[in-house]
C-alpha positions in Angstrom: -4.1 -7.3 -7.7 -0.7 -5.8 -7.3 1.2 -4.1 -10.2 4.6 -5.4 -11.2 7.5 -3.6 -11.5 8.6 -0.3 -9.9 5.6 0.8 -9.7 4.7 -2.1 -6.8 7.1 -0.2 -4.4 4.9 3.5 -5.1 1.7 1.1 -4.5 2.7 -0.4 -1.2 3.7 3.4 -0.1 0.4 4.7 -1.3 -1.4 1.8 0.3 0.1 2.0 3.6 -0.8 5.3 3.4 -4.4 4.9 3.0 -4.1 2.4 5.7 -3.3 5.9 7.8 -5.6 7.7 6.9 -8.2 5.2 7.3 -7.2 3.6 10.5 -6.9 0.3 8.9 -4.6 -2.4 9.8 -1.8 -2.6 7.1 -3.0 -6.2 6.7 -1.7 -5.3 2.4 1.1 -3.9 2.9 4.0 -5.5 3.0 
């Protein structure tokens, strides 16, 4: 569930982010 709006662009940042940090594959962000 991705939010709509301005707020999607802040979401895939923070996502890919946490991707990072994680050492997960960016498979959500776009």
């Amino acid at each position: 569930m991705e939010p709509k709006g301005p707020l999607n662009r802040y979401w895939a940042d923070t996502s890919l982010l946490l991707r990072l940090l994680t050492g997960e594959p960016p498979h959500l962000a776009e």
